[in-house]
């Protein structure tokens, strides 16, 4: 092990000190999975010596997966208590949901490194760790220097993915962490044993769920004229009226819509646009108050749901949206409504939001084209107060200058005061600025921040899911230079909306650039996405009507002695629809006994 450690540490230093596109002799010393993960980590802009923990928000730590794994871990607590190891559970995006560790010293050290519940261990945030298992789909043991971050070099990490035994979808990962000196290949078998037990528990729960879903369906399906759907992630039960409305719609689309409504605790009906362009009003009732994965009953109606009012008042008409910028989501339209009132005025406006969310774009759209000058407060530290103020004066020489200071919250307090003084000496025609604010957090403080009368908050991309098609089209146009030349399939759009997008529109643009550049595809499907995006968004595309619907059709055919016309009548659907459903479900009628 010691020899191996020395060789691996040397290869690591050698590779990290070479440029990304140089393949050194050491590249062959490192296992390909690790080497590829290091490469991706570097491509993400990470540096081994400067990886810092990142907290995530808006994810429930106590979810279905963590409850199931906890019940299994508790049965093995004795084994864990006796070892100097930590066990961690993440979701499929690498967000750490739970940690078990008895060794106090190790617990304190892991806390400082962000290996704690509420932090993300995603490869694009912390680089290579055992969580590479989420991308490879097989158990992985990452030893000491194979970790990307310097901080993790003293640990080894045996990880394996948790896959749902019925749906075959990736749910998350479990990792056993120990000090390098204690590394043993047995760690991997301990983790895989634990995962087998977790998967058995998940399988048992899936059967109970199906039963509950069916009971809820029969309770609500009193009046067959009203379309209703009972569904969770694996099962969908529709009555005939709903089947007529939905046609061949993908279950995943309905489930994502229902889940979002439940998570955001939306009350009243919401609109859902089907792939054929038809709009449905969907009223969604959870089957369980707390567990959003437990399933839902959807009451459907043709036509869109009545518009809800936003905090800013009635939704704006499209004509007041910001010039040059795209978006149609409720949150974006609400922002546009507020921004529209501030357009072409003279009052200073601060635009806040998460990095990459489009703050500068919104600030620039507040003013019709004239002398807009943009400076970046991040440069102030390197320039020093004197040269920074001089830099400002150069911009302010233009009498009609509208000055935009980006990242104004990053100014040191003394530099903020010097900046204010410079602006008082030579005021711009208008001052606009951008600053960081993660949802719910106040922005960092300096004197200049008090100067703004109005604040606009740009929503993060994960809260603007309806904007994905427009943004993808706009970014593709910018990258390819041609209008409407690239189409993103609904499956891709849906897969992308499942990701968290901490880098917001900047990351989406990077993805578009990576996908479109050098490709001659005019239609982007999931296979065209970079592999790490596919792995993260991977989820089986569920068939239209599964299990129970298939059973219902077979039952109707049985009762009709195989006569499809009669079976379709009994099901309340057209014969052509029945044929389509039989094909879509892949039912082999030749093998069926009527
Ligand atoms: N609504 C929109 N429609 C089209 N493109 C947009 C929209 N909003 C932002 N963009 C584009 O997204 C990218 C990121 O936006 P922008 O640079 O304004 O974000 P930011 O929050 O200021 O980023 P940073 O963290 O780098 O300061 C830019 O290329 C911008 O042109």
Coordinates of C-alpha atoms and ligand atoms in Angstrom, one line a residue:
X1 CA 0.0 0.0 0.0
X2 CA 2.8 2.4 0.9
X3 CA 4.5 1.9 -2.5
X4 CA 1.2 2.3 -4.2
X5 CA 0.5 5.5 -2.2
X6 CA 3.9 7.0 -3.2
X7 CA 3.5 6.2 -6.9
X8 CA -0.1 7.4 -7.0
X9 CA 0.8 10.7 -5.1
X10 CA 3.6 11.3 -7.6
X11 CA 1.4 10.6 -10.6
X12 CA -1.2 13.0 -9.2
X13 CA 1.3 15.8 -8.7
X14 CA 2.7 15.2 -12.2
X15 CA -0.8 15.3 -13.9
X16 CA -2.1 18.3 -11.9
X17 CA 1.0 20.3 -12.7
X18 CA 0.6 19.6 -16.5
X19 CA -1.8 21.4 -18.7
X20 CA -5.2 19.7 -19.3
X21 CA -4.5 18.6 -22.9
X22 CA -1.1 17.1 -22.2
X23 CA -1.1 13.4 -21.6
X24 CA 1.9 12.6 -19.4
X25 CA 3.5 9.2 -18.7
X26 CA 1.8 9.3 -15.3
X27 CA -1.7 9.3 -17.0
X28 CA -1.2 5.5 -17.5
X29 CA -0.4 5.0 -13.8
X30 CA -3.8 6.2 -12.8
X31 CA -6.9 4.1 -13.2
X32 CA -9.0 5.3 -16.2
X33 CA -12.1 6.0 -14.1
X34 CA -10.1 8.3 -11.8
X35 CA -8.1 9.9 -14.6
X36 CA -11.3 10.8 -16.5
X37 CA -12.9 12.1 -13.3
X38 CA -9.9 14.3 -12.6
X39 CA -10.1 15.6 -16.1
X40 CA -13.8 16.5 -15.8
X41 CA -13.1 18.1 -12.4
X42 CA -10.4 20.3 -14.0
X43 CA -12.7 21.1 -16.9
X44 CA -15.2 22.4 -14.4
X45 CA -12.6 24.9 -13.3
X46 CA -11.8 23.2 -10.0
X47 CA -8.3 23.3 -8.5
X48 CA -7.2 20.5 -6.1
X49 CA -5.9 22.9 -3.5
X50 CA -8.9 25.2 -3.5
X51 CA -12.0 23.0 -3.3
X52 CA -14.4 24.4 -0.7
X53 CA -17.6 23.0 0.7
X54 CA -20.8 24.2 -0.9
X55 CA -24.2 24.0 0.9
X56 CA -27.3 23.1 -1.0
X57 CA -30.7 24.4 -0.3
X58 CA -34.3 23.3 -0.9
X59 CA -33.7 19.6 -0.6
X60 CA -35.5 17.6 2.0
X61 CA -32.9 15.7 4.0
X62 CA -35.5 13.5 5.6
X63 CA -36.9 11.9 2.4
X64 CA -38.0 8.5 1.3
X65 CA -34.5 7.3 0.5
X66 CA -32.9 8.6 3.7
X67 CA -35.7 7.0 5.8
X68 CA -35.2 3.6 4.1
X69 CA -31.4 3.7 4.4
X70 CA -31.6 4.8 8.0
X71 CA -33.8 1.9 9.0
X72 CA -31.2 -0.5 7.5
X73 CA -28.2 1.3 8.9
X74 CA -29.7 1.2 12.4
X75 CA -29.7 -2.6 12.3
X76 CA -26.0 -2.5 11.6
X77 CA -25.1 0.2 14.0
X78 CA -23.0 -2.1 16.2
X79 CA -20.6 -2.8 13.3
X80 CA -20.2 0.9 12.6
X81 CA -19.8 1.9 16.2
X82 CA -16.8 -0.4 16.5
X83 CA -15.0 1.0 13.5
X84 CA -13.3 4.3 12.8
X85 CA -15.4 4.8 9.7
X86 CA -18.1 7.2 8.6
X87 CA -21.0 6.2 6.4
X88 CA -22.7 8.8 4.2
X89 CA -25.8 8.8 2.1
X90 CA -26.3 11.1 -0.9
X91 CA -29.1 11.6 -3.3
X92 CA -28.5 11.0 -7.0
X93 CA -27.1 14.5 -7.5
X94 CA -24.4 14.0 -4.8
X95 CA -26.1 16.0 -2.1
X96 CA -25.3 14.6 1.3
X97 CA -28.5 13.6 3.1
X98 CA -27.2 11.8 6.1
X99 CA -24.0 10.9 7.8
X100 CA -23.2 8.3 10.6
X101 CA -19.9 8.5 12.4
X102 CA -18.9 7.6 16.0
X103 CA -15.3 8.8 15.9
X104 CA -15.5 12.3 17.2
X105 CA -12.2 13.4 15.8
X106 CA -13.2 12.1 12.3
X107 CA -16.6 13.8 12.6
X108 CA -15.0 17.2 13.4
X109 CA -12.6 16.8 10.5
X110 CA -15.3 15.8 8.1
X111 CA -17.4 18.8 9.2
X112 CA -14.6 21.2 8.3
X113 CA -14.4 19.6 4.8
X114 CA -18.1 19.8 4.1
X115 CA -18.7 16.0 4.3
X116 CA -21.8 16.6 6.3
X117 CA -25.5 16.7 5.8
X118 CA -26.6 19.7 3.8
X119 CA -23.4 19.9 1.7
X120 CA -23.0 18.8 -1.9
X121 CA -20.3 16.2 -2.8
X122 CA -21.1 16.4 -6.5
X123 CA -18.1 15.9 -8.8
X124 CA -18.6 19.3 -10.4
X125 CA -18.3 20.9 -6.9
X126 CA -15.7 18.9 -5.0
X127 CA -14.0 16.9 -7.8
X128 CA -13.3 13.2 -7.7
X129 CA -14.5 11.2 -4.6
X130 CA -16.2 7.8 -4.2
X131 CA -19.3 9.5 -5.7
X132 CA -17.9 8.8 -9.1
X133 CA -20.1 5.8 -8.5
X134 CA -23.1 7.9 -9.5
X135 CA -21.6 8.4 -12.9
X136 CA -20.1 4.9 -13.5
X137 CA -23.1 3.0 -12.0
X138 CA -20.8 0.5 -10.3
X139 CA -19.2 0.2 -6.8
X140 CA -15.9 2.3 -6.6
X141 CA -13.1 2.4 -4.1
X142 CA -11.3 5.7 -4.2
X143 CA -8.1 5.6 -2.2
X144 CA -6.2 8.6 -0.7
X145 CA -4.5 10.5 -3.5
X146 CA -7.1 9.3 -6.0
X147 CA -9.3 12.0 -4.5
X148 CA -9.2 15.3 -6.5
X149 CA -9.2 17.6 -3.5
X150 CA -6.0 17.8 -1.4
X151 CA -8.4 17.9 1.6
X152 CA -9.6 14.4 1.0
X153 CA -6.2 12.7 0.5
X154 CA -6.0 11.3 3.9
X155 CA -9.2 9.3 3.4
X156 CA -10.4 6.3 1.3
X157 CA -14.0 6.0 0.2
X158 CA -15.9 2.9 -0.9
X159 CA -19.1 3.9 -2.6
X160 CA -21.9 2.1 -4.4
X161 CA -25.0 3.4 -6.2
X162 CA -28.5 2.8 -4.8
X163 CA -30.8 1.8 -7.7
X164 CA -34.5 1.4 -7.3
X165 CA -35.2 -2.3 -7.7
X166 CA -38.5 -1.9 -9.5
X167 CA -37.9 1.3 -11.6
X168 CA -34.2 0.7 -12.2
X169 CA -33.6 4.4 -11.6
X170 CA -30.6 5.8 -9.8
X171 CA -31.6 7.1 -6.3
X172 CA -28.3 8.0 -4.7
X173 CA -25.2 6.5 -3.2
X174 CA -23.9 5.1 0.0
X175 CA -20.2 5.6 0.9
X176 CA -18.0 4.2 3.7
X177 CA -15.1 6.5 4.5
X178 CA -12.0 5.5 6.5
X179 CA -8.5 6.9 7.0
X180 CA -6.1 5.8 4.2
X181 CA -4.1 3.6 6.6
X182 CA -7.3 1.5 7.4
X183 CA -8.2 0.9 3.7
X184 CA -9.3 -2.6 2.9
X185 CA -11.1 -4.0 -0.2
X186 CA -13.6 -5.5 2.3
X187 CA -15.1 -2.0 2.6
X188 CA -16.6 -2.4 -0.8
X189 CA -18.4 -5.7 0.0
X190 CA -19.7 -4.1 3.3
X191 CA -21.2 -1.3 1.3
X192 CA -22.7 -3.5 -1.4
X193 CA -24.2 -5.8 1.3
X194 CA -25.8 -2.8 2.8
X195 CA -27.2 -1.7 -0.5
X196 CA -28.7 -5.1 -1.2
X197 CA -30.6 -4.8 2.1
X198 CA -31.7 -1.3 1.1
X199 CA -32.9 -2.5 -2.2
X200 CA -34.9 -5.3 -0.6
X201 CA -36.6 -2.8 1.7
X202 CA -37.4 -0.5 -1.3
X203 CA -38.9 -3.4 -3.2
X204 CA -41.2 -4.3 -0.2
X205 CA -42.3 -0.6 0.0
X206 CA -43.0 -0.4 -3.7
X207 CA -45.6 -3.2 -3.4
X208 CA -47.3 -1.5 -0.5
X209 CA -47.4 1.8 -2.4
X210 CA -49.0 0.2 -5.4
X211 CA -51.7 -1.2 -3.2
X212 CA -52.3 2.2 -1.6
X213 CA -52.4 3.9 -5.0
X214 CA -55.0 1.5 -6.3
X215 CA -57.2 2.0 -3.2
X216 CA -57.0 5.8 -3.6
X217 CA -58.0 5.5 -7.3
X218 CA -61.1 3.4 -6.5
X219 CA -62.1 5.9 -3.8
X220 CA -61.9 8.9 -6.1
X221 CA -63.1 7.2 -9.3
X222 CA -66.8 7.6 -8.4
X223 CA -68.0 9.4 -11.5
X224 CA -66.3 7.9 -14.5
X225 CA -67.1 11.0 -16.7
X226 CA -64.5 13.0 -14.8
X227 CA -61.0 12.3 -15.9
X228 CA -58.8 11.3 -13.0
X229 CA -55.3 9.8 -12.7
X230 CA -53.7 8.2 -9.7
X231 CA -49.9 8.0 -10.1
X232 CA -46.5 7.8 -8.5
X233 CA -43.1 7.5 -10.0
X234 CA -43.7 3.9 -11.2
X235 CA -47.4 3.3 -11.6
X236 CA -50.2 5.2 -13.4
X237 CA -53.8 4.3 -13.2
X238 CA -56.2 6.3 -15.4
X239 CA -59.9 6.1 -15.9
X240 CA -61.2 6.0 -19.5
X241 CA -62.0 9.7 -19.5
X242 CA -58.4 10.6 -18.5
X243 CA -56.9 8.1 -21.0
X244 CA -58.9 9.8 -23.8
X245 CA -57.5 13.2 -22.7
X246 CA -54.0 12.1 -22.3
X247 CA -53.5 10.0 -25.4
X248 CA -49.9 8.9 -25.6
X249 CA -48.5 11.2 -23.0
X250 CA -45.5 10.1 -21.1
X251 CA -46.1 9.2 -17.4
X252 CA -42.9 11.0 -16.4
X253 CA -44.3 14.3 -17.7
X254 CA -47.4 14.0 -15.5
X255 CA -45.4 12.8 -12.5
X256 CA -42.9 15.7 -12.7
X257 CA -45.8 18.1 -12.9
X258 CA -47.6 16.6 -10.0
X259 CA -44.4 16.4 -7.9
X260 CA -43.6 20.1 -8.5
X261 CA -47.1 21.1 -7.5
X262 CA -46.9 19.1 -4.3
X263 CA -43.4 20.3 -3.4
X264 CA -44.3 23.9 -4.0
X265 CA -47.5 23.3 -2.1
X266 CA -49.5 24.9 -4.9
X267 CA -53.2 25.1 -4.2
X268 CA -55.8 25.0 -6.9
X269 CA -55.4 23.9 -10.5
X270 CA -52.3 24.5 -12.6
X271 CA -51.8 24.3 -16.4
X272 CA -50.0 21.5 -18.1
X273 CA -49.1 21.7 -21.8
X274 CA -49.0 18.2 -23.4
X275 CA -46.5 17.4 -26.2
X276 CA -49.3 17.8 -28.8
X277 CA -49.8 21.4 -27.7
X278 CA -53.1 20.8 -25.9
X279 CA -53.4 22.5 -22.5
X280 CA -54.9 20.7 -19.5
X281 CA -55.9 22.1 -16.1
X282 CA -54.6 19.8 -13.4
X283 CA -55.7 19.8 -9.8
X284 CA -53.3 17.7 -7.7
X285 CA -54.0 16.1 -4.3
X286 CA -51.2 14.4 -2.4
X287 CA -51.8 10.8 -1.2
X288 CA -49.8 11.6 1.9
X289 CA -49.4 15.0 3.5
X290 CA -45.6 14.8 4.1
X291 CA -44.2 12.4 1.6
X292 CA -44.3 14.0 -1.9
X293 CA -43.1 10.7 -3.4
X294 CA -46.1 8.8 -2.0
X295 CA -48.2 9.6 -5.1
X296 CA -51.1 11.8 -6.1
X297 CA -54.5 11.9 -7.5
X298 CA -54.9 14.3 -10.4
X299 CA -58.2 15.7 -11.5
X300 CA -57.9 16.8 -15.1
X301 CA -59.9 19.2 -17.2
X302 CA -59.5 20.4 -20.8
X303 CA -58.2 24.0 -21.1
X304 CA -55.8 26.0 -19.0
X305 CA -56.1 26.7 -15.3
X306 CA -57.2 30.1 -14.3
X307 CA -54.2 32.5 -14.0
X308 CA -53.0 33.1 -10.5
X309 CA -51.9 36.5 -9.3
X310 CA -48.2 37.0 -8.6
X311 CA -46.8 39.1 -5.7
X312 CA -46.3 41.9 -8.1
X313 CA -49.9 41.9 -9.2
X314 CA -51.5 40.6 -12.3
X315 CA -49.1 38.9 -14.7
X316 CA -47.8 41.3 -17.3
X317 CA -48.7 41.0 -21.0
X318 CA -46.0 39.8 -23.3
X319 CA -45.4 43.3 -24.6
X320 CA -43.9 44.4 -21.3
X321 CA -41.2 41.7 -21.2
X322 CA -37.6 42.9 -21.3
X323 CA -36.2 43.6 -24.7
X324 CA -33.7 41.0 -26.0
X325 CA -34.4 38.5 -23.1
X326 CA -36.5 35.4 -23.3
X327 CA -38.6 33.6 -20.8
X328 CA -42.3 32.9 -20.1
X329 CA -42.3 31.3 -16.6
X330 CA -44.4 33.0 -14.0
X331 CA -41.4 34.1 -11.9
X332 CA -39.6 35.6 -15.0
X333 CA -42.8 37.4 -16.0
X334 CA -43.3 38.8 -12.6
X335 CA -39.7 40.1 -12.5
X336 CA -40.2 41.7 -16.0
X337 CA -43.3 43.4 -14.6
X338 CA -41.3 45.0 -11.8
X339 CA -38.4 45.8 -14.1
X340 CA -40.6 47.4 -16.7
X341 CA -41.6 50.0 -14.2
X342 CA -38.0 50.9 -13.7
X343 CA -37.0 51.0 -17.3
X344 CA -35.3 54.2 -18.6
X345 CA -35.7 56.0 -15.3
X346 CA -32.9 57.7 -13.4
X347 CA -33.1 56.0 -10.0
X348 CA -30.3 53.6 -9.0
X349 CA -31.3 49.9 -9.2
X350 CA -29.6 46.9 -7.7
X351 CA -30.2 43.5 -9.4
X352 CA -29.6 40.6 -7.1
X353 CA -29.7 36.8 -7.6
X354 CA -27.5 33.7 -7.8
X355 CA -24.4 33.7 -9.9
X356 CA -25.1 33.3 -13.6
X357 CA -28.8 33.9 -13.1
X358 CA -28.9 36.7 -15.6
X359 CA -28.4 39.7 -13.3
X360 CA -26.2 41.7 -15.8
X361 CA -28.6 40.9 -18.6
X362 CA -31.5 42.3 -16.6
X363 CA -29.5 45.4 -15.5
X364 CA -28.6 46.2 -19.1
X365 CA -32.2 45.7 -20.3
X366 CA -33.3 48.4 -17.8
X367 CA -31.9 51.1 -20.2
X368 CA -32.5 51.6 -23.9
X369 CA -29.2 51.5 -25.8
X370 CA -27.1 54.4 -24.9
X371 CA -23.7 54.7 -23.3
X372 CA -23.9 51.7 -21.0
X373 CA -20.5 51.1 -19.3
X374 CA -20.0 47.9 -17.3
X375 CA -17.3 47.6 -14.7
X376 CA -16.6 44.6 -12.5
X377 CA -16.1 45.2 -8.7
X378 CA -14.1 41.9 -8.6
X379 CA -11.3 43.8 -10.4
X380 CA -11.1 46.4 -7.6
X381 CA -9.1 44.1 -5.3
X382 CA -6.4 43.6 -7.9
X383 CA -6.3 47.2 -9.0
X384 CA -6.2 48.7 -5.5
X385 CA -8.4 51.6 -4.4
X386 CA -6.5 54.3 -6.4
X387 CA -6.5 52.6 -9.8
X388 CA -10.0 51.4 -9.3
X389 CA -11.3 54.9 -8.7
X390 CA -9.3 56.1 -11.7
X391 CA -10.9 53.3 -13.8
X392 CA -14.3 54.5 -12.7
X393 CA -13.5 58.1 -13.7
X394 CA -12.6 57.0 -17.2
X395 CA -16.0 55.5 -17.6
X396 CA -17.8 58.5 -16.1
X397 CA -16.1 61.0 -18.4
X398 CA -19.0 60.3 -20.9
X399 CA -21.8 62.7 -19.6
X400 CA -24.7 60.3 -20.6
X401 CA -23.0 57.3 -19.1
X402 CA -25.2 54.7 -17.5
X403 CA -22.8 52.8 -15.2
X404 CA -23.3 49.2 -14.3
X405 CA -21.1 47.9 -11.4
X406 CA -21.2 44.1 -11.5
X407 CA -20.7 42.1 -8.2
X408 CA -20.9 45.2 -6.1
X409 CA -21.2 43.1 -3.0
X410 CA -17.6 42.0 -3.4
X411 CA -16.2 45.5 -2.7
X412 CA -14.2 45.8 0.5
X413 CA -15.9 48.3 2.8
X414 CA -13.1 50.9 2.3
X415 CA -13.3 50.5 -1.5
X416 CA -17.1 50.8 -1.4
X417 CA -16.7 54.2 0.4
X418 CA -14.1 55.4 -2.1
X419 CA -16.5 54.3 -4.9
X420 CA -19.4 56.2 -3.4
X421 CA -17.2 59.3 -3.2
X422 CA -16.2 59.0 -6.8
X423 CA -19.8 58.6 -7.9
X424 CA -20.7 61.7 -5.9
X425 CA -18.0 63.7 -7.6
X426 CA -19.0 62.7 -11.1
X427 CA -22.5 61.2 -11.0
X428 CA -23.4 58.9 -13.9
X429 CA -26.7 59.5 -15.7
X430 CA -27.9 56.4 -13.9
X431 CA -26.2 53.8 -11.6
X432 CA -27.1 50.1 -11.9
X433 CA -25.4 47.2 -10.1
X434 CA -25.5 43.5 -9.6
X435 CA -24.9 41.5 -6.4
X436 CA -25.2 38.0 -5.2
X437 CA -28.1 36.7 -3.3
X438 CA -28.9 33.1 -2.8
X439 CA -32.6 32.5 -2.1
X440 CA -33.5 33.6 1.4
X441 CA -30.0 35.0 2.2
X442 CA -29.3 38.7 2.6
X443 CA -26.6 40.1 0.4
X444 CA -23.2 40.8 1.9
X445 CA -23.0 44.4 3.2
X446 CA -21.1 47.5 2.2
X447 CA -21.9 51.2 2.2
X448 CA -22.6 51.3 -1.5
X449 CA -25.4 48.7 -1.2
X450 CA -27.5 51.2 0.8
X451 CA -27.4 53.6 -2.1
X452 CA -29.9 51.7 -4.2
X453 CA -33.6 52.7 -4.0
X454 CA -34.9 49.7 -5.9
X455 CA -33.9 46.1 -5.8
X456 CA -34.8 43.5 -8.4
X457 CA -34.4 39.8 -7.7
X458 CA -33.7 37.5 -10.6
X459 CA -35.0 34.0 -9.9
X460 CA -32.6 31.0 -10.1
X461 CA -33.0 28.8 -13.1
X462 CA -34.4 25.9 -11.1
X463 CA -37.4 28.1 -10.3
X464 CA -37.9 29.0 -14.0
X465 CA -38.4 25.5 -15.5
X466 CA -40.9 26.8 -18.1
X467 CA -38.1 29.0 -19.5
X468 CA -35.9 26.0 -20.6
X469 CA -37.3 25.7 -24.2
X470 CA -36.9 29.4 -24.9
X471 CA -33.4 29.6 -23.3
X472 CA -32.2 26.5 -25.1
X473 CA -33.4 27.9 -28.4
X474 CA -31.8 31.3 -27.8
X475 CA -28.4 29.9 -26.7
X476 CA -28.4 27.5 -29.6
X477 CA -29.0 30.4 -32.0
X478 CA -26.1 32.3 -30.4
X479 CA -23.8 29.3 -30.6
X480 CA -24.7 28.1 -34.1
X481 CA -25.4 31.6 -35.5
X482 CA -28.6 30.4 -37.2
X483 CA -32.2 30.9 -36.1
X484 CA -34.4 27.9 -35.2
X485 CA -31.9 25.5 -36.8
X486 CA -31.6 23.3 -33.7
X487 CA -34.4 21.5 -31.9
X488 CA -34.2 20.1 -28.4
X489 CA -36.5 17.1 -27.9
X490 CA -39.1 17.3 -25.1
X491 CA -37.2 14.3 -23.4
X492 CA -34.0 16.4 -23.3
X493 CA -35.8 19.5 -22.0
X494 CA -37.5 17.4 -19.3
X495 CA -34.2 15.7 -18.3
X496 CA -32.4 19.0 -18.0
X497 CA -35.2 20.5 -15.8
X498 CA -34.4 17.7 -13.3
X499 CA -30.9 19.1 -12.6
X500 CA -30.2 21.7 -10.0
X501 CA -28.2 24.2 -12.1
X502 CA -26.2 25.9 -9.4
X503 CA -24.4 27.9 -12.1
X504 CA -27.8 28.9 -13.6
X505 CA -27.9 30.3 -17.1
X506 CA -24.2 30.4 -17.4
X507 CA -24.1 26.6 -16.9
X508 CA -27.0 26.1 -19.3
X509 CA -25.1 28.1 -21.9
X510 CA -22.0 26.0 -21.4
X511 CA -24.0 22.9 -21.9
X512 CA -25.5 24.2 -25.1
X513 CA -22.0 25.2 -26.4
X514 CA -20.6 21.8 -25.5
X515 CA -23.5 20.0 -27.2
X516 CA -23.9 22.1 -30.3
X517 CA -20.3 23.0 -31.2
X518 CA -18.8 20.7 -33.7
X519 CA -22.0 18.7 -34.0
X520 CA -24.1 18.6 -37.2
X521 CA -27.2 17.3 -35.4
X522 CA -30.3 19.5 -35.9
X523 CA -32.3 17.6 -33.3
X524 CA -30.7 17.2 -29.9
X525 CA -31.8 14.0 -28.1
X526 CA -30.6 12.6 -24.8
X527 CA -27.9 10.7 -26.6
X528 CA -26.4 14.0 -27.8
X529 CA -25.9 15.4 -24.3
X530 CA -22.4 15.2 -22.6
X531 CA -22.3 11.9 -20.6
X532 CA -22.2 13.4 -17.2
X533 CA -25.5 15.3 -17.8
X534 CA -27.1 12.1 -19.1
X535 CA -25.9 10.2 -16.0
X536 CA -27.3 12.8 -13.6
X537 CA -30.6 13.2 -15.4
X538 CA -30.9 9.5 -16.1
X539 CA -34.2 8.1 -15.3
X540 CA -36.1 5.5 -17.1
X541 CA -38.7 6.9 -19.4
X542 CA -41.7 5.2 -18.1
X543 CA -44.2 3.8 -20.6
X544 CA -47.5 5.5 -21.0
X545 CA -49.7 3.1 -19.1
X546 CA -47.9 0.6 -17.1
X547 CA -48.7 -2.5 -15.1
X548 CA -52.2 -1.8 -13.9
X549 CA -53.4 -0.3 -17.1
X550 CA -52.0 -3.3 -19.0
X551 CA -53.9 -5.6 -16.6
X552 CA -57.1 -3.6 -17.1
X553 CA -56.8 -3.9 -20.9
X554 CA -56.1 -7.7 -20.7
X555 CA -59.0 -8.1 -18.3
X556 CA -61.3 -6.3 -20.7
X557 CA -60.1 -8.4 -23.6
X558 CA -60.6 -11.5 -21.5
X559 CA -64.1 -10.6 -20.7
X560 CA -64.8 -9.8 -24.3
X561 CA -63.5 -13.1 -25.4
X562 CA -60.7 -11.4 -27.3
X563 CA -63.1 -9.1 -29.2
X564 CA -61.3 -5.8 -29.4
X565 CA -64.3 -3.8 -30.5
X566 CA -66.2 -5.0 -27.4
X567 CA -63.2 -4.5 -25.1
X568 CA -62.8 -0.9 -26.4
X569 CA -66.5 -0.2 -25.7
X570 CA -66.2 -1.6 -22.2
X571 CA -63.1 0.5 -21.5
X572 CA -64.8 3.6 -23.0
X573 CA -62.1 4.2 -25.6
X574 CA -62.0 4.1 -29.4
X575 CA -60.9 0.8 -31.0
X576 CA -58.0 2.7 -32.7
X577 CA -56.9 3.9 -29.2
X578 CA -57.0 0.4 -27.9
X579 CA -54.8 -0.8 -30.7
X580 CA -52.4 2.0 -30.1
X581 CA -52.3 1.3 -26.4
X582 CA -51.7 -2.4 -27.0
X583 CA -48.7 -1.5 -29.3
X584 CA -47.4 1.1 -26.8
X585 CA -47.6 -1.3 -23.9
X586 CA -46.0 -4.0 -25.9
X587 CA -48.7 -6.5 -25.0
X588 CA -48.2 -9.9 -26.7
X589 CA -51.8 -10.9 -27.3
X590 CA -50.9 -14.1 -29.1
X591 CA -49.7 -15.4 -25.7
X592 CA -52.8 -14.2 -23.8
X593 CA -55.6 -16.6 -22.8
X594 CA -59.0 -15.0 -23.2
Ligands
LIG1 N1 -33.7 36.0 -20.1 C1 -32.6 35.8 -20.8 N2 -32.7 35.4 -22.1 C2 -31.6 35.1 -22.9 N3 -30.4 35.1 -22.4 C3 -30.2 35.5 -21.1 C4 -31.3 35.8 -20.3 N4 -30.8 36.1 -19.0 C5 -29.4 35.9 -19.1 N5 -29.1 35.6 -20.4 C6 -27.7 35.2 -20.8 O1 -27.2 34.3 -19.8 C7 -25.9 34.5 -19.5 C8 -25.7 34.8 -18.0 O2 -26.3 36.0 -17.8 P1 -25.6 37.2 -17.0 O3 -24.1 37.3 -17.4 O4 -26.4 38.4 -17.1 O5 -25.7 36.6 -15.5 P2 -25.0 37.2 -14.1 O6 -25.9 36.7 -13.0 O7 -24.7 38.6 -14.3 O8 -23.7 36.3 -14.1 P3 -22.3 36.4 -13.3 O9 -22.4 35.4 -12.2 O10 -21.3 35.9 -14.3 O11 -22.1 37.8 -12.8 C9 -25.4 35.6 -20.4 O12 -24.9 35.1 -21.6 C10 -26.8 36.3 -20.8 O13 -26.7 37.0 -22.0

